[in-house]
mmCIF file of C-alpha atoms (C1' of nucleotides) in Angstrom:
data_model
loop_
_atom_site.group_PDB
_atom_site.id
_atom_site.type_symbol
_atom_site.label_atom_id
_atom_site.label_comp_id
_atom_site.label_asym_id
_atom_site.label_seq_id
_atom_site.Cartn_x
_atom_site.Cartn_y
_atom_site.Cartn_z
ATOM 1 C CA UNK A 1 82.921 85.995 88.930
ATOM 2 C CA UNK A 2 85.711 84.200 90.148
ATOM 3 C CA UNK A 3 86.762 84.702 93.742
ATOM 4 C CA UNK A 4 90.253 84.108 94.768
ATOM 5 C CA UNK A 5 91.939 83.544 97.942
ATOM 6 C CA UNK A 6 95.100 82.356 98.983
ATOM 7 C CA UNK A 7 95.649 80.094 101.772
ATOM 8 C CA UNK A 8 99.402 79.506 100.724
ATOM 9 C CA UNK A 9 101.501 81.678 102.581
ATOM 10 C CA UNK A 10 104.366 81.559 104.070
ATOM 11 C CA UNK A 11 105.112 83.653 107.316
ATOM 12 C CA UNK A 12 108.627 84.872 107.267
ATOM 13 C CA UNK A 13 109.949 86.036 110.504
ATOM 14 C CA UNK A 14 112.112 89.290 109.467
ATOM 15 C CA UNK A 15 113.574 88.441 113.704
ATOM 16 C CA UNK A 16 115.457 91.399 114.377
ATOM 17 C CA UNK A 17 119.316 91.008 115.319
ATOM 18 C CA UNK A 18 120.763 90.039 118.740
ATOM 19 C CA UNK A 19 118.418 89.776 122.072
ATOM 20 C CA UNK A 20 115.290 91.667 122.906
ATOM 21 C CA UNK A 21 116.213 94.842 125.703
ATOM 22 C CA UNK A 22 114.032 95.117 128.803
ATOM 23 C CA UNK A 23 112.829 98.461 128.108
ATOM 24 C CA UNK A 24 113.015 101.741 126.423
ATOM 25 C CA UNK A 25 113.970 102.681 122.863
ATOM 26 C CA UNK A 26 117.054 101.134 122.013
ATOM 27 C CA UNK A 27 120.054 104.116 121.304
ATOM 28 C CA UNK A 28 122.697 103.518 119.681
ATOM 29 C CA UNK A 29 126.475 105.257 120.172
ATOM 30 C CA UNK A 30 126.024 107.625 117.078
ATOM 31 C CA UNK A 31 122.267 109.087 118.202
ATOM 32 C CA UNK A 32 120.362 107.228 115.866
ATOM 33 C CA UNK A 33 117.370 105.338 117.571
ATOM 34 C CA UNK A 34 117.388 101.680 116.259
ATOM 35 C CA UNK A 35 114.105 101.017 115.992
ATOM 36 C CA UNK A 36 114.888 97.224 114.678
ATOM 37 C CA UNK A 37 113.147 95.842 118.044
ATOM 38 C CA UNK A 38 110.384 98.083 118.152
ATOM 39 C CA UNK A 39 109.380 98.840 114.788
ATOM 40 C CA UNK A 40 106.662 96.506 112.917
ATOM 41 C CA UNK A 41 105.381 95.951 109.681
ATOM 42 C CA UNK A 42 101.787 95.273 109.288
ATOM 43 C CA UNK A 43 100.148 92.941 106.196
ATOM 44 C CA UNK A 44 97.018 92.168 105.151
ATOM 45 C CA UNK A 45 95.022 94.549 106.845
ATOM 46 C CA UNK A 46 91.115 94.998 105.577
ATOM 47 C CA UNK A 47 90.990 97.870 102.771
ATOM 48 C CA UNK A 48 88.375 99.595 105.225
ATOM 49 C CA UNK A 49 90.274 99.876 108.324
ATOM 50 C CA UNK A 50 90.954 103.155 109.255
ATOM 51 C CA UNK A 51 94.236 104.661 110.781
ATOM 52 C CA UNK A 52 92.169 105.090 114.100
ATOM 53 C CA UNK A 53 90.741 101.535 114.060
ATOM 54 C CA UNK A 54 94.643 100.358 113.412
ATOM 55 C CA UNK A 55 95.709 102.352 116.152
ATOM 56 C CA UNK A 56 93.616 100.912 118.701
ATOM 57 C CA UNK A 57 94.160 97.590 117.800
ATOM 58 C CA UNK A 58 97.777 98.049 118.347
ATOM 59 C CA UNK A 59 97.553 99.767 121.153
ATOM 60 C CA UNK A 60 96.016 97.507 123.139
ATOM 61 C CA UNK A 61 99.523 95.676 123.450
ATOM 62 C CA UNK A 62 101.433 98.506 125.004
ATOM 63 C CA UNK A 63 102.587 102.267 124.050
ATOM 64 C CA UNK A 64 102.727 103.143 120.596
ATOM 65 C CA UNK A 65 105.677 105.344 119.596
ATOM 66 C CA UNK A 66 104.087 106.109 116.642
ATOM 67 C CA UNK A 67 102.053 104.545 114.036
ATOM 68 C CA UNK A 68 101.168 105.200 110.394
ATOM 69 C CA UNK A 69 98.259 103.060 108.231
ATOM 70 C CA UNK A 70 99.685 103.438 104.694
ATOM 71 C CA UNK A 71 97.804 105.048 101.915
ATOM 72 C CA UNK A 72 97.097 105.501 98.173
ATOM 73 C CA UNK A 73 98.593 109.539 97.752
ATOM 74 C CA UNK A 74 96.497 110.296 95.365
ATOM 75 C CA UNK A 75 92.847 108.935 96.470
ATOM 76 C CA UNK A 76 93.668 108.395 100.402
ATOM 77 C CA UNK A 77 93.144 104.286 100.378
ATOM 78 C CA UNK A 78 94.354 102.541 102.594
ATOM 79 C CA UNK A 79 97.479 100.174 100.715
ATOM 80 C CA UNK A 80 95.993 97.264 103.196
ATOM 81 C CA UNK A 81 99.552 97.880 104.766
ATOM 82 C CA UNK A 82 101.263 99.878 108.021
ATOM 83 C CA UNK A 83 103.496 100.632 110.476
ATOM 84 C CA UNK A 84 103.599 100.459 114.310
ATOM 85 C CA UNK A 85 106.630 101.636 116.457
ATOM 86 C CA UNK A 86 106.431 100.438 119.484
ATOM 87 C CA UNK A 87 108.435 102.297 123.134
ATOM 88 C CA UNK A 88 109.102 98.651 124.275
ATOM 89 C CA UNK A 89 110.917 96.252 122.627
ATOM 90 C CA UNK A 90 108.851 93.774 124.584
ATOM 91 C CA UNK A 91 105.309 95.299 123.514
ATOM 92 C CA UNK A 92 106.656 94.537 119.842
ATOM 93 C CA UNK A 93 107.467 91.008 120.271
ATOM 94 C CA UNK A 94 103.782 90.694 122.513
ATOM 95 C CA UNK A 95 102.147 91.947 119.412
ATOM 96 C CA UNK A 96 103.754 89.141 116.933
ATOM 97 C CA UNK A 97 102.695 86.817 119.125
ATOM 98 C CA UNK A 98 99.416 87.862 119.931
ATOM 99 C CA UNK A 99 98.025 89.417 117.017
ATOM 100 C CA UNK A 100 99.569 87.793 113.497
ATOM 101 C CA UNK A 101 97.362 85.308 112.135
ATOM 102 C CA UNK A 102 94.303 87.851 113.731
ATOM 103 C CA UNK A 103 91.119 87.112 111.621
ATOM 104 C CA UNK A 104 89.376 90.610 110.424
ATOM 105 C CA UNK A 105 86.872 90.466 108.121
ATOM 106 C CA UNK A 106 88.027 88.161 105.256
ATOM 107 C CA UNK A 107 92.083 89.094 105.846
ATOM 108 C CA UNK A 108 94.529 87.342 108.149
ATOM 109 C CA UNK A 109 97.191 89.772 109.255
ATOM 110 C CA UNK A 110 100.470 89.309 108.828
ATOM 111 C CA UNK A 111 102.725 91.206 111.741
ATOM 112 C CA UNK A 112 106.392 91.165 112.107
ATOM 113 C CA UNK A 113 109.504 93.078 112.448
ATOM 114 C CA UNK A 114 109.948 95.558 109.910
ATOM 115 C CA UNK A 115 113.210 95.093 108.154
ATOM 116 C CA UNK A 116 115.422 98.562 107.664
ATOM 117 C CA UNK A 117 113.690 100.897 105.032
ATOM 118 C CA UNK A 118 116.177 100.820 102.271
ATOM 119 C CA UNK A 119 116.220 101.367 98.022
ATOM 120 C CA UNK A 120 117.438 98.237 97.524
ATOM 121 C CA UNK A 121 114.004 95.947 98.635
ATOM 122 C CA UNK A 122 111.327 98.279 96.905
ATOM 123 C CA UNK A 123 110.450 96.889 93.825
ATOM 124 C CA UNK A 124 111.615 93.124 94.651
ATOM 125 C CA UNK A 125 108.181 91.746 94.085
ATOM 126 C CA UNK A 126 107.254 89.318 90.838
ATOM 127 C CA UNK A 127 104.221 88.331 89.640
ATOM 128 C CA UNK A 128 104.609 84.916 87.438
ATOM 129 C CA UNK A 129 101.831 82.542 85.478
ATOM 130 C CA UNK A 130 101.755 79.932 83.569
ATOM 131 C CA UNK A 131 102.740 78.244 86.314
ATOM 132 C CA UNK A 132 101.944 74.040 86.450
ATOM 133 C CA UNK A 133 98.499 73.554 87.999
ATOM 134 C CA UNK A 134 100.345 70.509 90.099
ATOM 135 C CA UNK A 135 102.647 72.884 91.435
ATOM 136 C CA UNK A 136 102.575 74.557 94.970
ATOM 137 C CA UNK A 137 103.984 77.066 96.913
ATOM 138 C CA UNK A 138 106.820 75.227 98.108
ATOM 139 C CA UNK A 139 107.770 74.253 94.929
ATOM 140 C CA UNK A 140 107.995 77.687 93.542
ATOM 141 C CA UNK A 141 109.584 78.739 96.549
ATOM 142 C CA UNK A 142 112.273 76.042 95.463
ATOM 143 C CA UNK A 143 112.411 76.886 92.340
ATOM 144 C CA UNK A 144 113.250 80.982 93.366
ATOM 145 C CA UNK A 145 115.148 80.753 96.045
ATOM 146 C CA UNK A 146 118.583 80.056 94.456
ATOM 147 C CA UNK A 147 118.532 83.989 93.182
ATOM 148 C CA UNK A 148 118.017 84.818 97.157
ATOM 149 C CA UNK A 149 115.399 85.433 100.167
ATOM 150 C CA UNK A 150 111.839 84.709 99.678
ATOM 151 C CA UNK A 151 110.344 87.460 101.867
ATOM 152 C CA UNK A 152 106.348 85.934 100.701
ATOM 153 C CA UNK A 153 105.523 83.617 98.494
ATOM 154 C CA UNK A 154 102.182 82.638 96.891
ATOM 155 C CA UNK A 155 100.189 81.007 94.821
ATOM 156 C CA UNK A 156 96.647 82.398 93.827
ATOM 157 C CA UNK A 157 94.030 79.436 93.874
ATOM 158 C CA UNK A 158 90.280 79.144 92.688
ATOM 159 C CA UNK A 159 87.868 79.193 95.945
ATOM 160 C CA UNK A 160 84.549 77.551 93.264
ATOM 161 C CA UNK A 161 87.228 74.655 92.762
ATOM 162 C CA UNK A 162 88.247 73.645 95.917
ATOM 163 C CA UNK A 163 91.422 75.857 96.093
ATOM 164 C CA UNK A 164 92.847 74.458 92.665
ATOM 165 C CA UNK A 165 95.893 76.911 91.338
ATOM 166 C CA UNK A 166 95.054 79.088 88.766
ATOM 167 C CA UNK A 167 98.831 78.825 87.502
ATOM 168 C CA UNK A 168 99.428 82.299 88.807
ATOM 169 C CA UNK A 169 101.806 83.503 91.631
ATOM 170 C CA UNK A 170 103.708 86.104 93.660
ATOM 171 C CA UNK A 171 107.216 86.432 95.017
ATOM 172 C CA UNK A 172 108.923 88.826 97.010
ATOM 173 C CA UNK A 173 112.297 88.736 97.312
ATOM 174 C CA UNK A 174 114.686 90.425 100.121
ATOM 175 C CA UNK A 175 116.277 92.145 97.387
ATOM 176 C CA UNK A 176 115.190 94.431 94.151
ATOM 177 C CA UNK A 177 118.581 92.673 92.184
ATOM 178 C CA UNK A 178 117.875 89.314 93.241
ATOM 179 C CA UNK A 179 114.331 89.745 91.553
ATOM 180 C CA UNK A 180 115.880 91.226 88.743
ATOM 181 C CA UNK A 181 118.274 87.900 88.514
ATOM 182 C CA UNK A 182 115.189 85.562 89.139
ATOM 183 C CA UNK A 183 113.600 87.220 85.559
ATOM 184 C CA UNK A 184 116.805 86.370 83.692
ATOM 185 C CA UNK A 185 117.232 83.095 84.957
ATOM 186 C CA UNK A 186 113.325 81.866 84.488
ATOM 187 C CA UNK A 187 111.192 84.167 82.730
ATOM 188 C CA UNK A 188 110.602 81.878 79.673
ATOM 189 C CA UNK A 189 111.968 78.841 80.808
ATOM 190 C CA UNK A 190 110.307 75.327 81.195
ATOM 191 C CA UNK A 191 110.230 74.182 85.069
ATOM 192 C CA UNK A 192 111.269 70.682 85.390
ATOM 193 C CA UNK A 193 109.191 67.824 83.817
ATOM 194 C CA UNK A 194 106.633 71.291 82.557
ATOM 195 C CA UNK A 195 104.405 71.048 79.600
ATOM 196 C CA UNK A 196 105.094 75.063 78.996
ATOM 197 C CA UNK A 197 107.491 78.228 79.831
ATOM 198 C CA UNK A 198 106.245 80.150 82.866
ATOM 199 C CA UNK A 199 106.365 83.854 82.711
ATOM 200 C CA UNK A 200 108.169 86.036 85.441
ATOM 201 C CA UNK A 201 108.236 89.905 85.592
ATOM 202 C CA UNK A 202 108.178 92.474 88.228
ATOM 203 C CA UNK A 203 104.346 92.557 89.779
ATOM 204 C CA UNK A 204 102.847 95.846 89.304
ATOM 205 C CA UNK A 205 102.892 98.449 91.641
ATOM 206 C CA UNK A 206 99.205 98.614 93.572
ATOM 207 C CA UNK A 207 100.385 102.778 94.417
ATOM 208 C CA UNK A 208 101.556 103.335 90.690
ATOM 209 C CA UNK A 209 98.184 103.014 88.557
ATOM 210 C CA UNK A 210 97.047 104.754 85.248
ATOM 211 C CA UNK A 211 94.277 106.945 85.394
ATOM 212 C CA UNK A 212 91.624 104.558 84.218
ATOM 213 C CA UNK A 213 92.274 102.367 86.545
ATOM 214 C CA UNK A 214 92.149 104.288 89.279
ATOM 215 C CA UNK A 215 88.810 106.035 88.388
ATOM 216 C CA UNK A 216 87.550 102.327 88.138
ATOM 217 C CA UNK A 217 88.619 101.700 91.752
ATOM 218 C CA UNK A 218 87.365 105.475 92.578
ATOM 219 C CA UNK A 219 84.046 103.921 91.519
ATOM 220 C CA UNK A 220 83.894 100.834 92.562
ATOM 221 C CA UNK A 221 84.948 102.351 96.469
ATOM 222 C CA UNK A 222 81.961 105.189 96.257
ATOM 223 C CA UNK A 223 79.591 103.117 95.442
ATOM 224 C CA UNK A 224 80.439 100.239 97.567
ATOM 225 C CA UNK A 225 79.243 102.851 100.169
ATOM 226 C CA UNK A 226 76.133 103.058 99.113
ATOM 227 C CA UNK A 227 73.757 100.161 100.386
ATOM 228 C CA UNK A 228 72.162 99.416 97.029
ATOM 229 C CA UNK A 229 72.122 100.111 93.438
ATOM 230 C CA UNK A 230 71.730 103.463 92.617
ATOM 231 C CA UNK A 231 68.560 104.761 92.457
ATOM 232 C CA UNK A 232 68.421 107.742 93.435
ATOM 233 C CA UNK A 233 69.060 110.561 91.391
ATOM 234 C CA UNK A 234 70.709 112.461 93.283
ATOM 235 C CA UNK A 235 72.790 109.921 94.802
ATOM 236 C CA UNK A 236 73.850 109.284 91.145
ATOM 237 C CA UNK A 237 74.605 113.008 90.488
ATOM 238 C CA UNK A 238 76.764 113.305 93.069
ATOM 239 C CA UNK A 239 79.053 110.567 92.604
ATOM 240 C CA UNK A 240 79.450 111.158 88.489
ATOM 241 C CA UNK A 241 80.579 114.789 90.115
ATOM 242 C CA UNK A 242 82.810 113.482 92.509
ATOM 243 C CA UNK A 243 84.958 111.290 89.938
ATOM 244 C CA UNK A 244 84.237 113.972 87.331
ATOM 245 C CA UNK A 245 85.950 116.215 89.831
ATOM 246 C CA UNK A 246 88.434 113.981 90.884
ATOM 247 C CA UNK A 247 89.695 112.788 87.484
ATOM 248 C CA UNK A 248 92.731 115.028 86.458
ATOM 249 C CA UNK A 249 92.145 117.129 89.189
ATOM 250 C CA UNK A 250 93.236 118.905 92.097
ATOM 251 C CA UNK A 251 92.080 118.388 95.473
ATOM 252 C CA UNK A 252 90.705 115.313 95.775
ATOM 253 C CA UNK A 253 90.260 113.677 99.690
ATOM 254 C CA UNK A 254 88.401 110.463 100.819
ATOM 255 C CA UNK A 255 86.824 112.892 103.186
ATOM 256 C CA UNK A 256 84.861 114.589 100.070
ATOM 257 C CA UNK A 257 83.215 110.927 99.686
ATOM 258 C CA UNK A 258 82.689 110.763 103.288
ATOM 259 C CA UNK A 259 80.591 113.977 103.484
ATOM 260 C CA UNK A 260 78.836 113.306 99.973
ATOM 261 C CA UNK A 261 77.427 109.845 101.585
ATOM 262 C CA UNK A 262 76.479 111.453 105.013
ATOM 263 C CA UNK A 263 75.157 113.699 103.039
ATOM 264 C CA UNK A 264 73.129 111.161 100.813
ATOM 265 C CA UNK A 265 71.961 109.714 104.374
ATOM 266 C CA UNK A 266 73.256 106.470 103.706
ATOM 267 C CA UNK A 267 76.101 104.791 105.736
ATOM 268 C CA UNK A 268 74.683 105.736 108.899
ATOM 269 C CA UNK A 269 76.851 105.787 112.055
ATOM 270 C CA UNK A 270 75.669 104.482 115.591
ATOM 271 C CA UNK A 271 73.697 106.757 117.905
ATOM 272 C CA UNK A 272 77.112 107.418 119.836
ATOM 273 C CA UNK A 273 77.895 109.324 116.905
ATOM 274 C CA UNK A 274 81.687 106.858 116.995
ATOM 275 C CA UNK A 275 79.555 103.897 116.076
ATOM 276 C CA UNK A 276 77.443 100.783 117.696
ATOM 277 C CA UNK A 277 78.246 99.894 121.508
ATOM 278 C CA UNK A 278 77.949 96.351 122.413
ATOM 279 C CA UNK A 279 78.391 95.286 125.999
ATOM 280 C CA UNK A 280 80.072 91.635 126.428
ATOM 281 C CA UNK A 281 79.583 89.678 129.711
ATOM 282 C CA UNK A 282 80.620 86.895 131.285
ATOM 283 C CA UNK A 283 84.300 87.257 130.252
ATOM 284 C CA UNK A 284 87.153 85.482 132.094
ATOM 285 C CA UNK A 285 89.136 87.677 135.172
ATOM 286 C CA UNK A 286 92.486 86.798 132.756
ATOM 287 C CA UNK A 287 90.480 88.226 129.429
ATOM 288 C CA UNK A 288 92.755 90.783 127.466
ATOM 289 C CA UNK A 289 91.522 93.068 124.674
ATOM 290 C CA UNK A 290 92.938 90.976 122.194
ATOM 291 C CA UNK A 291 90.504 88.369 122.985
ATOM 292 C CA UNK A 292 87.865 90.959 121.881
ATOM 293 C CA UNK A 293 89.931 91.916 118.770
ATOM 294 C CA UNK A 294 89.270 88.072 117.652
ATOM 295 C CA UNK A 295 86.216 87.555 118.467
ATOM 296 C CA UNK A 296 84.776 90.977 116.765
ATOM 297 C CA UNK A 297 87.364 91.604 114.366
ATOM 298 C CA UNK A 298 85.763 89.054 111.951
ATOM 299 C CA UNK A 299 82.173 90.521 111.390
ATOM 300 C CA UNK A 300 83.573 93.703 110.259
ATOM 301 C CA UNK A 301 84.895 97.103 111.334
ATOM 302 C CA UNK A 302 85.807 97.089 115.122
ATOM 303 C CA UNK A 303 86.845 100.814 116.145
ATOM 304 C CA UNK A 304 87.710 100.366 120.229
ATOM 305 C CA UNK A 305 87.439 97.463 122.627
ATOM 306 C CA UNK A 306 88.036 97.921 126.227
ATOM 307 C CA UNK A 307 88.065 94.940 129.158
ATOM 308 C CA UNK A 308 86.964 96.381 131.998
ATOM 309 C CA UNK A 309 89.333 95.231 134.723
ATOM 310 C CA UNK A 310 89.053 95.778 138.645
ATOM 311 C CA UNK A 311 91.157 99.014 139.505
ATOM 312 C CA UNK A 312 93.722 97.354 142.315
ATOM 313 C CA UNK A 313 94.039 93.636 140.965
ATOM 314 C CA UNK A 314 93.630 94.751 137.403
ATOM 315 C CA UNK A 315 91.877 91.212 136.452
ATOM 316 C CA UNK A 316 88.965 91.460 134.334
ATOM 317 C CA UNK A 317 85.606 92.068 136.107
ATOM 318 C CA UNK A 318 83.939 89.876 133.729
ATOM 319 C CA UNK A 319 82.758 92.388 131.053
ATOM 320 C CA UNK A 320 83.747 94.796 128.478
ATOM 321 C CA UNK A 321 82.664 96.720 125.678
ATOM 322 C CA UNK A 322 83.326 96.536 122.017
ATOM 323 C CA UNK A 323 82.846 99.544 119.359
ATOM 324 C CA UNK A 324 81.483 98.207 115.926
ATOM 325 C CA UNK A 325 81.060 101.419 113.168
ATOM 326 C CA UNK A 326 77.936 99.636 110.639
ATOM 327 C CA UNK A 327 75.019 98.246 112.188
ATOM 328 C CA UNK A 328 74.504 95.280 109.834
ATOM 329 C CA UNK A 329 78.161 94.115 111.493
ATOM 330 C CA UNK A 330 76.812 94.892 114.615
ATOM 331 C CA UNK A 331 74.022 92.816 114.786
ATOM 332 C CA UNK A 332 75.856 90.068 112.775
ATOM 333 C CA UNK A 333 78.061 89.499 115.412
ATOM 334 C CA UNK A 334 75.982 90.159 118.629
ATOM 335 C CA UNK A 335 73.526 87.044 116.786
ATOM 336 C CA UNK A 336 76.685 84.977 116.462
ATOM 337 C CA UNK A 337 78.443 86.039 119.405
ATOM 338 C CA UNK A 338 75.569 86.070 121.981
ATOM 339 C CA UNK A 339 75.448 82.387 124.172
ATOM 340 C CA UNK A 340 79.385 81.902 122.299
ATOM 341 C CA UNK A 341 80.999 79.087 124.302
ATOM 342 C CA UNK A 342 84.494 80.761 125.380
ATOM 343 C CA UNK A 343 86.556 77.976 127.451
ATOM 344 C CA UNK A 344 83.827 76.942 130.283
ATOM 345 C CA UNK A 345 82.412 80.668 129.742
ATOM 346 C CA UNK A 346 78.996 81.242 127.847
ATOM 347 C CA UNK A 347 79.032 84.273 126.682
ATOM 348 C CA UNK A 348 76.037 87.075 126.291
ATOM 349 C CA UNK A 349 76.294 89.640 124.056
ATOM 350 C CA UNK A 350 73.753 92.450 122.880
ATOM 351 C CA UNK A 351 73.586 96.242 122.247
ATOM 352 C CA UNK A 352 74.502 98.211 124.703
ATOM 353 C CA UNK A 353 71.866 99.866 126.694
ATOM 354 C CA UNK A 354 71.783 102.992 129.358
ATOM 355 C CA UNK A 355 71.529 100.481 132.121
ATOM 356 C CA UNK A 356 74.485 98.984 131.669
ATOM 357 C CA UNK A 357 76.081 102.653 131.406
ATOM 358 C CA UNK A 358 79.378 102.714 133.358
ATOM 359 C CA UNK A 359 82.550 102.262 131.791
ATOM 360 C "C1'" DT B 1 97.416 87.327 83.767
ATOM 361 C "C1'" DA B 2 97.082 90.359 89.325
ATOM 362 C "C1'" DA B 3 97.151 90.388 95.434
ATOM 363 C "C1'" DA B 4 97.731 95.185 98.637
ATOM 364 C "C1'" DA B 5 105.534 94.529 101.996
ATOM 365 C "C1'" DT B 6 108.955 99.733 103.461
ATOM 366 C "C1'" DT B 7 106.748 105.027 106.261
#
DNA sequence: TAAAATT
């Protein structure tokens, strides 16, 4: 098994037009809001955050206009992408600055200014290999960019071998026709001083997959919630009737897997009933929320955070809570967490307990 | 030879 990350990525700000407004949604002489200041696009979220977990994480910048975690239509998954509009124009350019490049779980997230929802830039994304091993991003980004804007470029490496390219890449252009040029001008061609022609086509579509393939990643989700192989018989029964009923079927939610594994008694939620409460002291008065985002957000799903702040100075009073939804994560982070040096603070960090009740 | 970028 081969596990692949990419560290080579470049961060393209999609900077909106013209200066940022004090407040208020921007309106424009015809009626139309412009949401260009306000409206963000999301990346690399983890494929188990939920639209609620999303939401609070954004939220904790300033008020949400509305938001929207993207998802599969068909089986509910989350597309690891979404959308947050914010009221301020200020709150948006707060949350580029203060939460892309956020660590959750294994992902980095990418946040910036949504560009204009249009025909014309669906579809702009290629997926090319037999790529030189010596060559990196930049150099493919060289190579593309006279058939237009790179939106994201990158180059999938080999994590077992130190991060050597496995020949294989991604671009996104600005454009659907400037893809479509970058095909005829390169797919088959010989990059300079290259041993072999590369290959460049449009990527496929992650929300456009064949049956089989999505009963394989059906599968692969459901029982990724159990904890273990599959024993049980009855655990086993129930998923082969889930994708049985899923498969050419009808009415299909995430919410029928949700049930079946409650059901199943695995996946157990937090006596709270929302999850695992862990109580964080020792905080700084200027602490934020995001500072609990990125220091939770890595040991896995993180459903609230609140600093609790003193009522008339609103500074921190040195503590706050932090929602986790699985146990294991829990505990993973209150063991890595607790006597965590932040600045000249040392941190402690357990389980919540009655004692410590008020919020 | 395949990672989640347009509601």
């Amino acid at each position: 098994m081969v596990t692949i990350i990419s560290t080579m990525e470049t961060q393209v700000s999609n900077g909106p037009s013209g200066t940022s407004m004090p407040n208020g949604p921007v309106i424009s002489t015809n009626g139309a809001t412009d949401d260009s200041k306000t409206n963000l696009i999301v990346n690399y979220l983890p494929q188990n955050m939920t639209q609620e977990e999303f939401k609070s994480l954004f939220g904790s910048i300033g008020e949400i206009e509305s938001c929207k975690l993207v998802r599969d239509k068909i089986t509910g998954q989350s597309l690891g992408y979404g959308f947050v509009n914010y009221v301020d124009p200020n709150d948006a350019d707060k949350a580029i600055n203060t939460l892309n490049g956020l660590k959750l779980q294994t992902k980095t997230i990418k946040v910036s200014y949504a560009r204009p929802s249009s025909a014309s830039i669906r579809d702009a994304n290629l997926y090319v290999s037999g790529l030189p091993k010596t060559m990196g991003q930049k150099d493919m980004e060289q190579l593309f960019s006279q058939y237009g804007r790179i939106i994201t470029s990158r180059i999938l490496v080999d994590q077992v071998t130190a991060g050597i390219s496995r020949g294989v890449g991604f671009i996104r252009f600005d454009k659907r026709n400037e893809a479509e040029e970058a095909i005829k001008g390169l797919n088959g061609q010989k990059p300079l001083g290259a041993a072999e022609p590369i290959t460049v086509k449009f990527a496929n579509n992650p929300s456009q997959k064949t049956g089989q393939a999505l009963l394989t990643q059906l599968y692969q989700t459901a029982a990724r919630r159990y904890t273990g192989p599959l024993h049980h018989q009855t655990q086993r029964f129930r998923l082969d009737n889930l994708l049985n009923a899923s498969y050419g079927v009808k009415r299909f939610s995430p919410i029928t897997i949700d049930s079946m594994t409650s059901l199943a008694g695995v996946n157990l939620t937090g006596p709270t009933g929302a999850g695992w409460c862990i109580f964080v002291y020792n905080l700084s008065p200027e602490a934020d929320e995001s500072v609990l985002w990125q220091l939770f957000g890595p040991f896995g799903a993180v459903t609230n955070v609140k600093v609790i702040r003193d009522f008339t100075t609103n500074k921190c009073k040195g503590f706050g809570f932090v929602t986790m939804t699985n146990y294991d994560e829990a505990a993973m982070a209150i063991a890595s967490l607790n006597g965590y040096r932040l600045g000249d603070r040392v941190l402690q960090v357990s389980f919540k307990t009655s004692k410590q009740h008020k919020a």
